[in-house]
């Protein structure tokens, strides 16, 4: 790989040319990008006194059988500018190298073994003991497990009964039920209405209003209607 050093608006001393060869380690660059052909290093001198802190600019252009990569930097002297430009060039070369590695892995170097497909890929077919593919079970074919919670049989996750209690309570008036609800600090209270003799629920509404629900048996109902959650539905 060749290194070409040239100056723009300035003369490049031989000492700096040798420093460029020492600084740009060709073996390191070719290890990162084996397609590199030539390095062009251009030094520019800015004669404006107001730009004394960045009067020397170094631009490095790497030409290869792939894309052209450039890096440039400015400093108070050409040596410092060369150091900065070299660091930028190496950083961009590494990024380009990492992209090529990722592209190669994406083209088949990261394949999943057949024995691991069923575990890695959701809803994939599995391989049976005879080496043949076994069709995956669909959601319709899979039966959810049935769990018995107290008197209920729950399929799948179902309604979760955290706790079940049975209380004996004397019938009380609506005023007494409201008092008991405030006493326990709940938003509702279950009681037996002393006037109607029906199981009832008093509950807190928005603001300071209250509501009451009475449960009265339906004499024409033979069985609970389907699709109604009952006591667990709410």
Coordinates of C-alpha atoms in Angstrom, one line a residue:
X1 CA 0.0 0.0 0.0
X2 CA 1.4 3.4 -1.0
X3 CA 1.4 6.6 1.0
X4 CA 1.3 9.9 -0.9
X5 CA 2.0 13.1 1.0
X6 CA 1.3 16.5 -0.6
X7 CA 1.0 20.1 0.6
X8 CA -1.5 22.7 -0.3
X9 CA -0.4 26.4 0.1
X10 CA 2.6 25.1 1.9
X11 CA 5.8 23.0 1.5
X12 CA 5.9 19.6 3.3
X13 CA 9.4 19.0 4.8
X14 CA 11.0 15.6 4.5
X15 CA 10.9 15.2 8.3
X16 CA 7.2 15.4 8.3
X17 CA 6.9 12.9 5.4
X18 CA 8.9 10.3 7.4
X19 CA 6.7 11.0 10.5
X20 CA 3.6 10.3 8.4
X21 CA 4.9 6.9 7.4
X22 CA 5.8 6.1 11.1
X23 CA 2.4 7.4 12.3
X24 CA 0.2 5.6 9.8
X25 CA 1.1 2.0 10.6
X26 CA 0.3 0.2 7.3
X27 CA 0.2 -3.3 8.9
X28 CA -2.4 -2.2 11.4
X29 CA -4.6 -0.5 8.7
X30 CA -4.3 -3.5 6.4
X31 CA -5.3 -5.8 9.2
X32 CA -8.5 -3.9 9.7
X33 CA -9.1 -3.5 6.0
X34 CA -7.3 -5.8 3.7
X35 CA -8.7 -4.1 0.6
X36 CA -6.8 -0.8 1.3
X37 CA -4.7 0.3 -1.7
X38 CA -3.4 3.8 -1.1
X39 CA -3.3 6.6 1.6
X40 CA -3.4 10.2 0.5
X41 CA -2.3 12.7 3.1
X42 CA -2.8 16.4 2.3
X43 CA -1.4 19.2 4.5
X44 CA -3.0 22.7 4.3
X45 CA -1.6 25.9 5.8
X46 CA -4.0 28.6 6.9
X47 CA -2.3 32.0 6.9
X48 CA -5.0 33.9 8.7
X49 CA -3.6 35.1 12.2
X50 CA -7.0 34.7 13.8
X51 CA -6.9 31.0 13.2
X52 CA -3.5 30.4 14.6
X53 CA -4.8 27.6 16.9
X54 CA -6.0 25.6 13.8
X55 CA -3.8 26.9 11.1
X56 CA -2.6 23.5 10.0
X57 CA -5.1 21.0 8.6
X58 CA -4.4 17.4 7.7
X59 CA -6.7 15.3 5.6
X60 CA -6.2 11.6 5.2
X61 CA -8.0 9.7 2.4
X62 CA -7.9 5.9 2.3
X63 CA -8.7 4.4 -1.1
X64 CA -9.5 0.8 -1.4
X65 CA -11.6 -1.7 -3.4
X66 CA -14.4 -0.7 -1.1
X67 CA -15.8 2.7 -0.1
X68 CA -13.4 5.7 0.3
X69 CA -12.8 6.7 3.9
X70 CA -11.7 10.2 4.9
X71 CA -10.6 11.8 8.1
X72 CA -9.4 15.4 8.8
X73 CA -8.4 17.5 11.7
X74 CA -6.9 21.0 12.4
X75 CA -4.5 22.1 15.1
X76 CA -1.7 24.6 15.8
X77 CA 0.9 22.5 14.1
X78 CA 0.8 19.7 11.5
X79 CA 2.0 17.0 13.8
X80 CA -0.9 17.5 16.3
X81 CA -3.3 17.7 13.3
X82 CA -1.9 14.4 12.0
X83 CA -2.4 12.7 15.4
X84 CA -6.0 13.8 15.5
X85 CA -6.8 12.8 11.9
X86 CA -5.1 9.4 12.4
X87 CA -7.3 8.6 15.5
X88 CA -10.5 9.6 13.4
X89 CA -9.4 7.4 10.5
X90 CA -8.8 4.3 12.8
X91 CA -12.2 4.8 14.4
X92 CA -14.0 5.0 11.1
X93 CA -12.1 1.9 9.8
X94 CA -13.1 -0.1 12.9
X95 CA -16.8 0.9 12.4
X96 CA -16.6 -0.1 8.8
X97 CA -15.0 -3.4 9.7
X98 CA -17.7 -4.1 12.4
X99 CA -20.4 -3.5 9.8
X100 CA -18.9 -6.0 7.4
X101 CA -18.7 -8.6 10.2
X102 CA -22.3 -8.1 11.2
X103 CA -23.4 -8.4 7.5
X104 CA -21.5 -11.7 7.2
X105 CA -23.1 -13.1 10.3
X106 CA -26.5 -12.0 9.0
X107 CA -26.0 -14.1 5.8
X108 CA -26.0 -17.4 7.5
X109 CA -23.2 -17.4 10.0
X110 CA -25.6 -17.1 12.9
X111 CA -28.0 -19.9 12.0
X112 CA -29.9 -21.7 14.8
X113 CA -29.4 -25.5 15.0
X114 CA -32.5 -27.5 14.1
X115 CA -32.6 -29.0 17.6
X116 CA -32.9 -25.5 19.1
X117 CA -35.6 -24.1 16.8
X118 CA -38.5 -25.3 18.9
X119 CA -37.1 -23.5 22.0
X120 CA -35.8 -20.3 20.2
X121 CA -38.6 -19.7 17.7
X122 CA -42.2 -19.3 19.1
X123 CA -44.8 -21.6 17.7
X124 CA -42.3 -23.5 15.7
X125 CA -42.6 -27.2 14.8
X126 CA -40.5 -29.6 16.9
X127 CA -38.5 -32.7 15.9
X128 CA -39.7 -36.0 17.2
X129 CA -37.6 -39.0 18.3
X130 CA -37.8 -40.4 14.8
X131 CA -36.2 -37.3 13.3
X132 CA -39.4 -36.1 11.6
X133 CA -41.1 -32.8 12.1
X134 CA -44.0 -32.8 14.5
X135 CA -46.7 -30.2 13.7
X136 CA -47.1 -27.5 16.3
X137 CA -50.3 -27.5 18.3
X138 CA -52.5 -24.5 17.7
X139 CA -54.2 -22.5 20.4
X140 CA -57.5 -24.2 19.5
X141 CA -55.9 -27.7 20.1
X142 CA -54.4 -26.9 23.4
X143 CA -56.8 -27.3 26.3
X144 CA -56.3 -25.0 29.2
X145 CA -55.7 -26.7 32.5
X146 CA -58.6 -26.9 34.9
X147 CA -58.2 -25.9 38.6
X148 CA -60.7 -26.4 41.4
X149 CA -60.9 -23.5 43.8
X150 CA -63.5 -24.2 46.5
X151 CA -66.8 -25.0 44.8
X152 CA -65.6 -23.6 41.5
X153 CA -63.8 -25.2 38.5
X154 CA -61.6 -22.6 36.7
X155 CA -60.2 -23.2 33.2
X156 CA -56.9 -21.5 32.4
X157 CA -56.1 -18.5 34.4
X158 CA -59.7 -17.7 35.1
X159 CA -61.0 -15.6 37.9
X160 CA -58.7 -15.8 40.9
X161 CA -60.4 -16.3 44.3
X162 CA -58.0 -15.0 46.8
X163 CA -60.0 -15.7 49.9
X164 CA -63.4 -17.1 50.7
X165 CA -65.3 -16.3 53.9
X166 CA -68.7 -17.1 55.4
X167 CA -70.3 -14.7 58.0
X168 CA -73.4 -14.9 60.1
X169 CA -75.1 -11.6 60.4
X170 CA -78.3 -10.3 62.0
X171 CA -80.6 -8.3 59.7
X172 CA -80.0 -4.5 60.1
X173 CA -81.4 -1.3 58.8
X174 CA -79.9 0.8 56.0
X175 CA -78.6 3.4 58.4
X176 CA -76.9 0.7 60.5
X177 CA -75.3 -0.7 57.3
X178 CA -73.9 2.7 56.4
X179 CA -72.5 3.1 59.9
X180 CA -70.8 -0.3 59.7
X181 CA -69.3 0.5 56.3
X182 CA -67.8 3.7 57.6
X183 CA -66.6 1.9 60.7
X184 CA -64.6 -0.7 58.7
X185 CA -63.5 1.9 56.1
X186 CA -64.6 -0.1 53.1
X187 CA -66.3 1.2 49.9
X188 CA -69.1 -1.3 50.2
X189 CA -70.9 -3.4 52.9
X190 CA -72.9 -6.6 52.5
X191 CA -75.8 -7.0 54.8
X192 CA -79.4 -8.5 55.2
X193 CA -82.0 -5.7 55.1
X194 CA -84.2 -5.9 58.2
X195 CA -87.1 -4.4 56.3
X196 CA -87.1 -6.4 53.0
X197 CA -85.2 -9.5 54.4
X198 CA -83.2 -9.5 51.2
X199 CA -79.4 -9.7 50.9
X200 CA -78.2 -6.2 50.0
X201 CA -75.1 -4.2 49.4
X202 CA -74.6 -0.5 50.2
X203 CA -71.7 1.2 48.4
X204 CA -70.1 4.5 48.2
X205 CA -70.7 6.6 45.1
X206 CA -69.0 9.8 43.9
X207 CA -68.9 12.6 46.4
X208 CA -70.9 11.8 49.5
X209 CA -73.7 9.8 47.9
X210 CA -74.4 6.1 48.6
X211 CA -76.1 3.4 46.6
X212 CA -78.0 0.3 47.6
X213 CA -78.4 -3.0 45.7
X214 CA -81.0 -5.6 46.7
X215 CA -80.8 -9.2 45.5
X216 CA -84.3 -10.8 45.0
X217 CA -84.5 -14.4 43.7
X218 CA -86.2 -14.9 40.3
X219 CA -89.0 -17.5 40.8
X220 CA -88.9 -18.3 37.0
X221 CA -85.2 -18.9 36.7
X222 CA -84.3 -22.6 36.6
X223 CA -80.5 -22.2 36.4
X224 CA -78.0 -19.3 36.4
X225 CA -77.8 -17.6 33.0
X226 CA -74.7 -18.4 31.0
X227 CA -72.1 -15.8 30.5
X228 CA -72.9 -14.0 33.8
X229 CA -70.1 -13.8 36.3
X230 CA -72.3 -14.0 39.3
X231 CA -70.6 -13.2 42.6
X232 CA -67.2 -13.1 41.0
X233 CA -68.1 -10.9 38.0
X234 CA -68.8 -7.6 39.9

